[in-house]
CSV table of C-alpha atoms in Angstrom, one decimal:
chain,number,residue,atom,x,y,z
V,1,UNK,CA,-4.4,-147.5,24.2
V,2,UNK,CA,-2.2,-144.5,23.9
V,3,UNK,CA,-0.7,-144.7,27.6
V,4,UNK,CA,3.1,-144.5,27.9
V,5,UNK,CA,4.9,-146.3,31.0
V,6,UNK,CA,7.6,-145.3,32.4
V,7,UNK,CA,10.3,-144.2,35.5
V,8,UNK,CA,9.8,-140.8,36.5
V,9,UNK,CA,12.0,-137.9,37.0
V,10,UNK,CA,12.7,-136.7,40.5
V,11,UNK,CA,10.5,-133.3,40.1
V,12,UNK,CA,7.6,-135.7,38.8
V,13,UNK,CA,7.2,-137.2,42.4
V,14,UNK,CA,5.1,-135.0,43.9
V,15,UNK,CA,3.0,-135.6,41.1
V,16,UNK,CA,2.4,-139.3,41.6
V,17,UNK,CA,2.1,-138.8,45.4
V,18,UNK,CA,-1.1,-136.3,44.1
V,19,UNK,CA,-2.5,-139.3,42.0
V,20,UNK,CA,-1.8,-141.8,44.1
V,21,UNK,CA,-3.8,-140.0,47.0
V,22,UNK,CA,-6.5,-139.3,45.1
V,23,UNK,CA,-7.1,-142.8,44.2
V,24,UNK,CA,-6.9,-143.6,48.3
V,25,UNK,CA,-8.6,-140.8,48.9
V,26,UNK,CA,-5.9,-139.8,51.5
V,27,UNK,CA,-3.9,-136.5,50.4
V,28,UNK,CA,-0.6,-136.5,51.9
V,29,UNK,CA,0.6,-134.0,54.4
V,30,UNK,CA,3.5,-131.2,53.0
V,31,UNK,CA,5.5,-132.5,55.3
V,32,UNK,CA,5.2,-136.4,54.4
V,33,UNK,CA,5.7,-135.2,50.5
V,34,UNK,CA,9.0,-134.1,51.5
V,35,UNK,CA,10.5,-137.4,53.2
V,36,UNK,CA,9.2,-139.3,50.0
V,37,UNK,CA,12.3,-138.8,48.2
V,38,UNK,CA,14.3,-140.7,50.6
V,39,UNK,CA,12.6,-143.9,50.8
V,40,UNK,CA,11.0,-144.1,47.2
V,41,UNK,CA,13.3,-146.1,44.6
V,42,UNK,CA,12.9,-143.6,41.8
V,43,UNK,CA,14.6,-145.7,39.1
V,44,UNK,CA,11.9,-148.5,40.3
V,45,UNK,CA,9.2,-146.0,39.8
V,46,UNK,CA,6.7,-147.4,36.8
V,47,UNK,CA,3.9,-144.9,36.0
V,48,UNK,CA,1.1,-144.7,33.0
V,49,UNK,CA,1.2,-141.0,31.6
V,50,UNK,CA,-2.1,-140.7,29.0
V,51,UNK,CA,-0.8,-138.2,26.1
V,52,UNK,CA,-3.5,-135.7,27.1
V,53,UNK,CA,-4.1,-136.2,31.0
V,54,UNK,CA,-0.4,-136.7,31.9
V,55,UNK,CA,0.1,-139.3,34.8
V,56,UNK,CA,-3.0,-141.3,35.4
V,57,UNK,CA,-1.5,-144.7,37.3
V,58,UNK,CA,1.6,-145.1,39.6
V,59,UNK,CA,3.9,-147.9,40.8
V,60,UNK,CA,6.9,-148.9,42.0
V,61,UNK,CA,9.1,-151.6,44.3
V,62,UNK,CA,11.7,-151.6,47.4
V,63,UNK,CA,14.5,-153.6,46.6
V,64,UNK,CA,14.2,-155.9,50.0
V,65,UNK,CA,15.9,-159.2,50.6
V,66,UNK,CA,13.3,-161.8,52.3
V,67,UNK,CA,14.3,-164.5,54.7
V,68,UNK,CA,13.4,-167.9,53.7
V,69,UNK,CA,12.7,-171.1,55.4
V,70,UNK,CA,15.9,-172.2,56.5
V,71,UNK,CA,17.5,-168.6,57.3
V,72,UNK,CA,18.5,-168.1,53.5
V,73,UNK,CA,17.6,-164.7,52.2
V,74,UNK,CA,16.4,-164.1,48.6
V,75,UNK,CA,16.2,-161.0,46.8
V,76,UNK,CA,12.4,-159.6,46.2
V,77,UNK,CA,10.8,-157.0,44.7
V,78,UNK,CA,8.3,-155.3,46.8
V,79,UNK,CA,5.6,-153.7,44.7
V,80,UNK,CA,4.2,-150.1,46.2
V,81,UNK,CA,2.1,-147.2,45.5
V,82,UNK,CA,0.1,-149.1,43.2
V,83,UNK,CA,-2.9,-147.1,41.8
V,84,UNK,CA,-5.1,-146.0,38.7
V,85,UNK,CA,-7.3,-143.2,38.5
V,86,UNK,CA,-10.7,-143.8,38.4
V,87,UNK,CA,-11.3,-142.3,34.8
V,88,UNK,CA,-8.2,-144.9,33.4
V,89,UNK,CA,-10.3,-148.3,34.7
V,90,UNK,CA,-10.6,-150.8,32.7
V,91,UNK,CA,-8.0,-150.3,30.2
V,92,UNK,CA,-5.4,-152.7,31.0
V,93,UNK,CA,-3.5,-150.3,32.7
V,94,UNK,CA,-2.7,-152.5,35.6
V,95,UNK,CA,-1.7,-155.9,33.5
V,96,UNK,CA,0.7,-153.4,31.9
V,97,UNK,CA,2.4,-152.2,35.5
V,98,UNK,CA,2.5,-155.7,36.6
V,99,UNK,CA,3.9,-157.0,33.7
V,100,UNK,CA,6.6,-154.1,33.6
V,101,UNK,CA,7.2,-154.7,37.1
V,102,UNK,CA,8.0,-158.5,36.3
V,103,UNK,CA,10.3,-158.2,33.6
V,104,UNK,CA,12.0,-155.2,35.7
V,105,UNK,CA,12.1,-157.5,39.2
V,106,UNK,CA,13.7,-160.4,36.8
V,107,UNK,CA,16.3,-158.2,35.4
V,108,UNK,CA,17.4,-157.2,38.4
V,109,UNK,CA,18.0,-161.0,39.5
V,110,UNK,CA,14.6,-161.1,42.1
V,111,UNK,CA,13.2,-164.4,41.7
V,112,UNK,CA,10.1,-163.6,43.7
V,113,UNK,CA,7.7,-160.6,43.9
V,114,UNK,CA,6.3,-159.2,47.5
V,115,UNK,CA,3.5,-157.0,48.2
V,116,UNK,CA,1.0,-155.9,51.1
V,117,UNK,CA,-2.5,-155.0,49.6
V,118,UNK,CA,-4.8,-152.9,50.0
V,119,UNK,CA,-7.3,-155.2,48.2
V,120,UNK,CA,-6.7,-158.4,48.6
V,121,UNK,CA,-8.7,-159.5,45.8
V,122,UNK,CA,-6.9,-158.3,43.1
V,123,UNK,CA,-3.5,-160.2,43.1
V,124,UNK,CA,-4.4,-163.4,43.1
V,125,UNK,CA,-5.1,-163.1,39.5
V,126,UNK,CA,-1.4,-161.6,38.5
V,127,UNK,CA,0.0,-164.9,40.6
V,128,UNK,CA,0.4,-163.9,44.2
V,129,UNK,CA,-0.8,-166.2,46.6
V,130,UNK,CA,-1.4,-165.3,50.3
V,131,UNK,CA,2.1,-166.6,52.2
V,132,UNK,CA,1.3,-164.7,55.4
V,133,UNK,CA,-1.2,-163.2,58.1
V,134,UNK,CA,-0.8,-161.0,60.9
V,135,UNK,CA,-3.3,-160.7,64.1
V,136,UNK,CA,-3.8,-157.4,65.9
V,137,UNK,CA,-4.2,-158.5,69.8
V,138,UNK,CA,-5.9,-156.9,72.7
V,139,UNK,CA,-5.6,-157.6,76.4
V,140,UNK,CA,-7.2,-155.7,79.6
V,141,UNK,CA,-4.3,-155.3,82.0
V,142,UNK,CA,-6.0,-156.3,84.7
V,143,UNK,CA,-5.6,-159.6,83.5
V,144,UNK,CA,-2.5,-160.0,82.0
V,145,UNK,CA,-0.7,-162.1,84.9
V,146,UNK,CA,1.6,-164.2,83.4
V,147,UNK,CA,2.2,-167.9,84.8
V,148,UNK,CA,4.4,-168.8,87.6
V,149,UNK,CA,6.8,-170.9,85.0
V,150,UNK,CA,8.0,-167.9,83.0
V,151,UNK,CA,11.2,-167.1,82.8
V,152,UNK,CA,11.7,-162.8,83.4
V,153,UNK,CA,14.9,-161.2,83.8
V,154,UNK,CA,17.7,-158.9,83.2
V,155,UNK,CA,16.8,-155.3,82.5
V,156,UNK,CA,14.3,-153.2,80.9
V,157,UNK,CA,15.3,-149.8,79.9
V,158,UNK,CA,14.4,-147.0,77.5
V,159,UNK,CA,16.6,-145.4,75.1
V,160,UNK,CA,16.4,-142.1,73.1
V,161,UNK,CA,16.6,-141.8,69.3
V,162,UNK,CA,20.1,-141.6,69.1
V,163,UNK,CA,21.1,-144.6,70.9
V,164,UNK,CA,18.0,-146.1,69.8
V,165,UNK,CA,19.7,-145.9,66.1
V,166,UNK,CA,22.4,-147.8,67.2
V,167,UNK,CA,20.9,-150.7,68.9
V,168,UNK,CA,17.4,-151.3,67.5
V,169,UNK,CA,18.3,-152.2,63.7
V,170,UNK,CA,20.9,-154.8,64.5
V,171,UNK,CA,18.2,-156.1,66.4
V,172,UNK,CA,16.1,-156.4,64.0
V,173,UNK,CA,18.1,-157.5,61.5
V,174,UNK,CA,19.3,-160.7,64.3
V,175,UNK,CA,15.5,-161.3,64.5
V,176,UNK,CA,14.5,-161.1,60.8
V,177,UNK,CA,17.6,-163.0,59.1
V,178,UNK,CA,15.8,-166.0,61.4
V,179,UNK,CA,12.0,-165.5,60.8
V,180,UNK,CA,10.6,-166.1,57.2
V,181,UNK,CA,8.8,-163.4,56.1
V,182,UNK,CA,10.8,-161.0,57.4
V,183,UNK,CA,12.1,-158.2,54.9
V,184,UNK,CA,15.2,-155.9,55.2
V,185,UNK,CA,15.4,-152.2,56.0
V,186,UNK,CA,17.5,-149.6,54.7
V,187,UNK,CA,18.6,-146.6,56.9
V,188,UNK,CA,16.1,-144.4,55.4
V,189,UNK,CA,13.2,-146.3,56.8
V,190,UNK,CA,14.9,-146.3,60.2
V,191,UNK,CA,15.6,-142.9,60.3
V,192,UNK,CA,11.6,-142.3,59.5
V,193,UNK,CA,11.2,-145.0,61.8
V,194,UNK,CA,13.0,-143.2,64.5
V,195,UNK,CA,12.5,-139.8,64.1
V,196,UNK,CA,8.4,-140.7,64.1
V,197,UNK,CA,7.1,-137.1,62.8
V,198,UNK,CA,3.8,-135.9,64.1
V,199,UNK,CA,2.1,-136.5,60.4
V,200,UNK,CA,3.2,-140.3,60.7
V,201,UNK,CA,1.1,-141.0,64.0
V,202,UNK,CA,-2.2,-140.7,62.9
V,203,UNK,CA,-3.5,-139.7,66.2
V,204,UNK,CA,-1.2,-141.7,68.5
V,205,UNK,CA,1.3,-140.2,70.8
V,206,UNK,CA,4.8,-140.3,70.4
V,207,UNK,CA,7.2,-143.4,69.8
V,208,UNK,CA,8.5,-145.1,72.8
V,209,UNK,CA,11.6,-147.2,72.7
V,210,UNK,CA,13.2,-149.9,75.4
V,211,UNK,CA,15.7,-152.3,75.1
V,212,UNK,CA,16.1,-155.7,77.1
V,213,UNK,CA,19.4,-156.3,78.6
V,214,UNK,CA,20.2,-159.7,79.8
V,215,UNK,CA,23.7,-158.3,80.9
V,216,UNK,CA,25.1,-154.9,80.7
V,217,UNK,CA,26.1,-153.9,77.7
V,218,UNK,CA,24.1,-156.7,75.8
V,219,UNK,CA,21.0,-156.2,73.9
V,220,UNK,CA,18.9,-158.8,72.9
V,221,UNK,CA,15.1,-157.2,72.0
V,222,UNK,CA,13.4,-153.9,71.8
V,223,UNK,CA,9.8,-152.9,72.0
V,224,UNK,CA,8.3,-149.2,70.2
V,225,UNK,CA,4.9,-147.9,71.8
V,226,UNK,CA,2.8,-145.3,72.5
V,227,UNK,CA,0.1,-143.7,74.8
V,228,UNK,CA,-3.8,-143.1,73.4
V,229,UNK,CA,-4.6,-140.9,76.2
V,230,UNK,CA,-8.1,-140.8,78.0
V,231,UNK,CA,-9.5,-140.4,81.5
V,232,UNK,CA,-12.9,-141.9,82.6
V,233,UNK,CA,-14.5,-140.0,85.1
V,234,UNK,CA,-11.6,-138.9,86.2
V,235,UNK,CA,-9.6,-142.6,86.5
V,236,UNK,CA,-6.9,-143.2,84.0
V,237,UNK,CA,-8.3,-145.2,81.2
V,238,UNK,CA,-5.4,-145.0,78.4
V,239,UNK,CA,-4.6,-147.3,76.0
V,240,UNK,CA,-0.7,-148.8,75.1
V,241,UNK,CA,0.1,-149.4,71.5
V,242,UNK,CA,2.4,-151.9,71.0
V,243,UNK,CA,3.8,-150.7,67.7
V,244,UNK,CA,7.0,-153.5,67.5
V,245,UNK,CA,8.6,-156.1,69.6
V,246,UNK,CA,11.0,-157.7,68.4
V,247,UNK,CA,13.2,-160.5,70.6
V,248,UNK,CA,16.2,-162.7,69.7
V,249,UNK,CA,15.7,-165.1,72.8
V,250,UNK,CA,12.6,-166.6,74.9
V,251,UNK,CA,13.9,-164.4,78.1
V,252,UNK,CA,13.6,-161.0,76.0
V,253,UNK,CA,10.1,-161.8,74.5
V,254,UNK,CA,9.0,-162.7,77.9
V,255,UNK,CA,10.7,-159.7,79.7
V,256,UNK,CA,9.4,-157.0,77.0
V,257,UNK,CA,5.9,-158.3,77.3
V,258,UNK,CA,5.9,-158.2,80.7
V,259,UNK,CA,6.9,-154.7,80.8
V,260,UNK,CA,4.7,-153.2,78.1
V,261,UNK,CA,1.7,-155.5,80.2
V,262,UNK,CA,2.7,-153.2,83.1
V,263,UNK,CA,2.6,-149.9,81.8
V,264,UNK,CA,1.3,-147.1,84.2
V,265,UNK,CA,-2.2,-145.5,83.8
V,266,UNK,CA,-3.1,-148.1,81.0
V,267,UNK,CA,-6.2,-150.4,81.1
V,268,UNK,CA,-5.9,-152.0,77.5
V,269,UNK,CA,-3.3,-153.3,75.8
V,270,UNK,CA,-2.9,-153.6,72.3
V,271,UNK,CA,-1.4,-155.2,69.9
V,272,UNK,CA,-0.4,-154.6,66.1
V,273,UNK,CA,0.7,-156.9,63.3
V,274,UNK,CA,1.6,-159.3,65.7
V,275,UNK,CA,2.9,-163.6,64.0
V,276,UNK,CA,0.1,-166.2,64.0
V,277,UNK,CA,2.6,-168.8,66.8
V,278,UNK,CA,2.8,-165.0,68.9
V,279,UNK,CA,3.7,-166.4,72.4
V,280,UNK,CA,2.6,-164.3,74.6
V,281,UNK,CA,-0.4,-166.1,74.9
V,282,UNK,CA,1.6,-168.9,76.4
V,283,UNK,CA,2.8,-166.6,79.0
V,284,UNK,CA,-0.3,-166.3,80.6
V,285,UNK,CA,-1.9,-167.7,83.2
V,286,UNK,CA,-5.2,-166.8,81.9
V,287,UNK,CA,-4.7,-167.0,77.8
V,288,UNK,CA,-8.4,-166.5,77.3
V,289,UNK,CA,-8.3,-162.7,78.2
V,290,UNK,CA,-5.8,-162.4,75.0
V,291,UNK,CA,-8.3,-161.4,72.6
V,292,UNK,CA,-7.6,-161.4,68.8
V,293,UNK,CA,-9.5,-158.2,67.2
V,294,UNK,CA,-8.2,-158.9,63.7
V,295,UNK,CA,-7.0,-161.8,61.6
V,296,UNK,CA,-6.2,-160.9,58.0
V,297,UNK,CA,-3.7,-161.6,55.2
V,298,UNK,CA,-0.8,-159.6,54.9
V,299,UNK,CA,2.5,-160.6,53.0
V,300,UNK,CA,1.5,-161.6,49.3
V,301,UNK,CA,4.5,-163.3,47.0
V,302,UNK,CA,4.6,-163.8,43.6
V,303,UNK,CA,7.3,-166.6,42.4
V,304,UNK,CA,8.8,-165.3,39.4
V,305,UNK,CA,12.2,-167.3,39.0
V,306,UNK,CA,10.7,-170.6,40.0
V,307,UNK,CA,14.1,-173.0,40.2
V,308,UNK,CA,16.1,-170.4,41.7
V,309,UNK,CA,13.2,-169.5,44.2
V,310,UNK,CA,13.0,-173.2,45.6
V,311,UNK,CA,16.6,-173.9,45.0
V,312,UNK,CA,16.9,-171.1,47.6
V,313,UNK,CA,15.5,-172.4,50.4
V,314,UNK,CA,15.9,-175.1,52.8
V,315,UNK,CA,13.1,-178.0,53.6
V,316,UNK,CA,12.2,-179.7,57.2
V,317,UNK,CA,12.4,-183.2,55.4
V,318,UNK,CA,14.8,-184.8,52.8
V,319,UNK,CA,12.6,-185.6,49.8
V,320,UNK,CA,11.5,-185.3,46.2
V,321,UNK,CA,8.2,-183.5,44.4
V,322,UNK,CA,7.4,-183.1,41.0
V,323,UNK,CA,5.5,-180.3,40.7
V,324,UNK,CA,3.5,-179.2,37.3
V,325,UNK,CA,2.6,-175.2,37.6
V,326,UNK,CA,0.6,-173.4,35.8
V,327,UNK,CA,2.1,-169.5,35.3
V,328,UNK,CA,0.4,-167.0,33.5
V,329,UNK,CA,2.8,-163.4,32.3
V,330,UNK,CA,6.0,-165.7,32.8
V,331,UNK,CA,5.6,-168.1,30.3
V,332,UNK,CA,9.5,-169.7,31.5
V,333,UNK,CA,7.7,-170.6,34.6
V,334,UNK,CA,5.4,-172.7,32.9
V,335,UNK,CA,5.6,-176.5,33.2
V,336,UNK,CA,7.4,-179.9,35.8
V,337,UNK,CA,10.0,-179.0,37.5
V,338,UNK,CA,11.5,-182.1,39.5
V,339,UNK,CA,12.6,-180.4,43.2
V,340,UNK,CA,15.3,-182.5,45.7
V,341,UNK,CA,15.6,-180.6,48.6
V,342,UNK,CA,16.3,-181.1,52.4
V,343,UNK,CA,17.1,-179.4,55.4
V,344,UNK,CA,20.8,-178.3,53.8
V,345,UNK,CA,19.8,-177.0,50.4
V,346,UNK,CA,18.4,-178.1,47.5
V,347,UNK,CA,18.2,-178.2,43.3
V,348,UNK,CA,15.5,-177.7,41.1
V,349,UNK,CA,15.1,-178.6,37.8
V,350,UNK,CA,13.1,-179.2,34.8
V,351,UNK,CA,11.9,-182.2,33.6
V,352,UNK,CA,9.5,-184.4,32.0
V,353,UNK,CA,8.3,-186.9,34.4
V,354,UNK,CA,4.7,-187.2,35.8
V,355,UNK,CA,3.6,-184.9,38.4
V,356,UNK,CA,3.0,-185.4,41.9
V,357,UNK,CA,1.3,-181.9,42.9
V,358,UNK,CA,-0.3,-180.0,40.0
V,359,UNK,CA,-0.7,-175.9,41.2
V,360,UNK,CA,-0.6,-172.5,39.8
V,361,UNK,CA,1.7,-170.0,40.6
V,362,UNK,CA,-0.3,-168.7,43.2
V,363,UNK,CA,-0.8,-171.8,45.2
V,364,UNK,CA,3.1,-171.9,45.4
V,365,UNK,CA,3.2,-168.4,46.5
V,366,UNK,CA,1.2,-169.5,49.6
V,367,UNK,CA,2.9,-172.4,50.0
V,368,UNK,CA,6.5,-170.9,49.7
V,369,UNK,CA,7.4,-169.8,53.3
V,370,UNK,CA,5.0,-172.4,55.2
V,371,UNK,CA,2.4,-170.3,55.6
V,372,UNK,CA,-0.4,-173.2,54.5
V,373,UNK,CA,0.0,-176.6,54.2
V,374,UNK,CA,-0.3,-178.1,50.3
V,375,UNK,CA,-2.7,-180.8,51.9
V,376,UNK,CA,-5.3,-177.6,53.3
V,377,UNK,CA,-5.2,-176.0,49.7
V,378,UNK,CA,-5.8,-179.5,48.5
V,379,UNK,CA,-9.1,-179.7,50.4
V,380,UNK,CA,-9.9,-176.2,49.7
V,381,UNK,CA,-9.4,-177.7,45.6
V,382,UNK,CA,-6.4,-175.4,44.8
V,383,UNK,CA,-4.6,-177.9,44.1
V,384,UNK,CA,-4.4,-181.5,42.9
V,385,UNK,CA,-2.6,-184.5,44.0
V,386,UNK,CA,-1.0,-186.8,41.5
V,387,UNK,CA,0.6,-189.6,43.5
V,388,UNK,CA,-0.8,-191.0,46.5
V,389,UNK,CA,1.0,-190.0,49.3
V,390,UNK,CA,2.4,-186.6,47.8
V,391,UNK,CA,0.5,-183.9,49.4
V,392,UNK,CA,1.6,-185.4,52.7
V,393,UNK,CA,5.3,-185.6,51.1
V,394,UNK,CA,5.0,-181.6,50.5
V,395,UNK,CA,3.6,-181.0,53.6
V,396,UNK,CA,6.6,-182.2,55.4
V,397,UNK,CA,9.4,-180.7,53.0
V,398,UNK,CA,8.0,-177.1,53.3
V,399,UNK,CA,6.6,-177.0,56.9
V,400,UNK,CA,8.1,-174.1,58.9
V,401,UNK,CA,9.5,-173.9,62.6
V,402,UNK,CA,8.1,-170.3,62.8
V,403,UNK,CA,4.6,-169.5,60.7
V,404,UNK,CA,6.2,-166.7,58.3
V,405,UNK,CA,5.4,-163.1,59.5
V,406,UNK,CA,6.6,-159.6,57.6
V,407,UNK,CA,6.3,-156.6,60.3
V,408,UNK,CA,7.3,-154.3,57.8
V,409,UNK,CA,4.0,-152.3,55.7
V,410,UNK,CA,5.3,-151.3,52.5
């Protein structure tokens, strides 16, 4: 195979943007082309040149810390712009970006490997198991009371951009450091974020932004929406987007909700990327109207360094596994490692004892943030119990208050 990877020069990015919408069949706008340079990691770039068709596959990673169980963060590489021209199939291209993306993410110190897909069947055979899902939500607001027990308060208001800046990543970053899942954001994305340029809507109107107040001069949760505008024989019939909400306490969640459930001239509410425990549906009185129009997979992790990965985060129960893993592309990953880990930290080692869980790499990808229990893989057969009593022992130790959710696409 005469294919050459490797990091691209700065004038070669519009180049893979062409490829890599091509492959989606999704050409990016001029203007979108433009912003690329600031967000894309061009030293993390990893793309497949052919010696007579030039670039023919594309790649690359954020550098992202990702809160763990426990509110420990670890550093992760999160794969993007993954693609391969249809001509270039079949070739091994792909095993050859992975595997470059590997050894790069374990140079740098990453001991796990993140990713959103756009198939989700082709990661699971490079190791990535499925360690979170995200529902998109609907509700008529006609029937979006909420129950008389709900605490509301302190003030709703809506800030511009600039002040918006200020306020809305720290936030973020209150809410994220405490939810696994979550992923860190650099100022570029935020100014994208903020700035919200017609070519990033896709049809929706513009960005909305309010901040909860329980006192003056205190913020404790934002929510970002907009308007899909329509009029039904002549009544206002538009829908509300609720791009983000993001709360640090139970007033703010409630408060924010309440307000985006009362938005004028809307009759549908709806909402995107929202966690699997989302509590609004406890708010109301009627929880039935809360309709879920989409369930799907959405954070995929890869464990790469696997002692410092579960050395890194914390456990709901004192105990120890021995767990045998099978890990293909990282051979060093290979083998029983004995883990002792508790709700203050832990240690993982090697070691030659007999196994109590026996997974691949992917099964412990899943299992990693708490987004599945090792006793439901167990009865789905991905993996295999080899004490009594141990699945039930795992289940405990890696349970998570909060079911892990990532609201950033990347």
């Amino acid at each position: 195979m005469d294919i050459e990877i490797r990091p691209i020069a700065g004038e070669e990015l519009p180049e893979l943007v062409r490829v890599f919408g091509t492959v989606f069949g999704d050409p990016w706008p001029d203007d979108a082309v433009a912003e690329f340079p600031k967000l894309f990691e061009a030293d993390r770039s990893m793309c497949a040149f052919d010696a007579q068709d030039g670039m023919v596959a594309t790649g690359g990673a954020y550098s992202f810390e990702l809160t763990v169980p426990g509110g420990a963060v670890v550093p992760a590489g999160g794969l993007t712009l993954v693609s391969v021209l249809p001509t270039h199939r079949r070739r091994g291209i792909l095993r050859a970006l992975m595997q470059r993306h590997f050894e790069d993410a374990q140079a740098r110190g990453e001991p796990v490997s993140i990713l959103t897909a756009s198939e989700s069947l082709i990661y699971g055979r490079f190791g990535y198991g499925l360690a979170s899902s995200a529902a998109d939500l609907e509700i008529d607001r006609r029937h979006a009371a909420f129950a008389g027990s709900v605490p509301t308060g302190g003030r709703v208001r809506m800030v511009a951009a600039d002040e918006a800046a200020r306020l809305l990543p720290e936030v973020f970053d209150r809410v994220r450091r405490a939810h696994p899942g979550q992923v860190s954001r650099g100022p570029a994305w935020w100014d994208l974020y903020l700035r919200d340029p017609e070519w990033s809507r896709r049809g929706r109107g513009p960005r909305v932004n309010v901040v909860h107040e329980p006192a003056p001069g205190q913020v404790d949760g934002y929510a970002s929406y907009s308007l899909k505008q329509r009029w039904t024989d002549g009544l206002p019939d538009n829908t509300a987007q609720i791009l983000e909400l993001m709360a640090a306490t139970p007033e703010a969640v409630a408060s924010l909700w309440r307000f985006c459930l009362d938005l004028d001239l809307t009759t549908t509410i709806e909402l995107r990327n929202r966690p699997l425990d989302e509590p609004l549906r406890w708010c109301l009185a009627d929880p039935r109207r809360l309709r879920t129009t989409l369930l799907a997979d959405f954070l995929w992790l890869r464990v790469l360094d696997l002692r410092a990965a579960l050395a890194t985060r914390h456990y709901a129960a004192s105990g120890q596994l021995v767990l045998e893993v099978a890990v293909p592309l990282v051979p060093e990953n290979d083998g029983r490692f004995r883990l002792d880990g508790g709700p203050s930290g832990a240690d993982c080692t090697r070691t030659g004892f007999e196994p109590d869980v026996v997974l691949d790499v992917a099964a412990l990808g899943a299992v990693y943030l708490g987004g599945v229990r090792f006793s439901t893989l167990g009865r789905a057969g991905r993996v295999r119990e080899g004490r009594p009593g141990a699945l039930a022992r795992a289940d405990a130790m890696f349970t998570s208050d909060l079911a892990p959710w990532c609201s950033t696409d990347f």
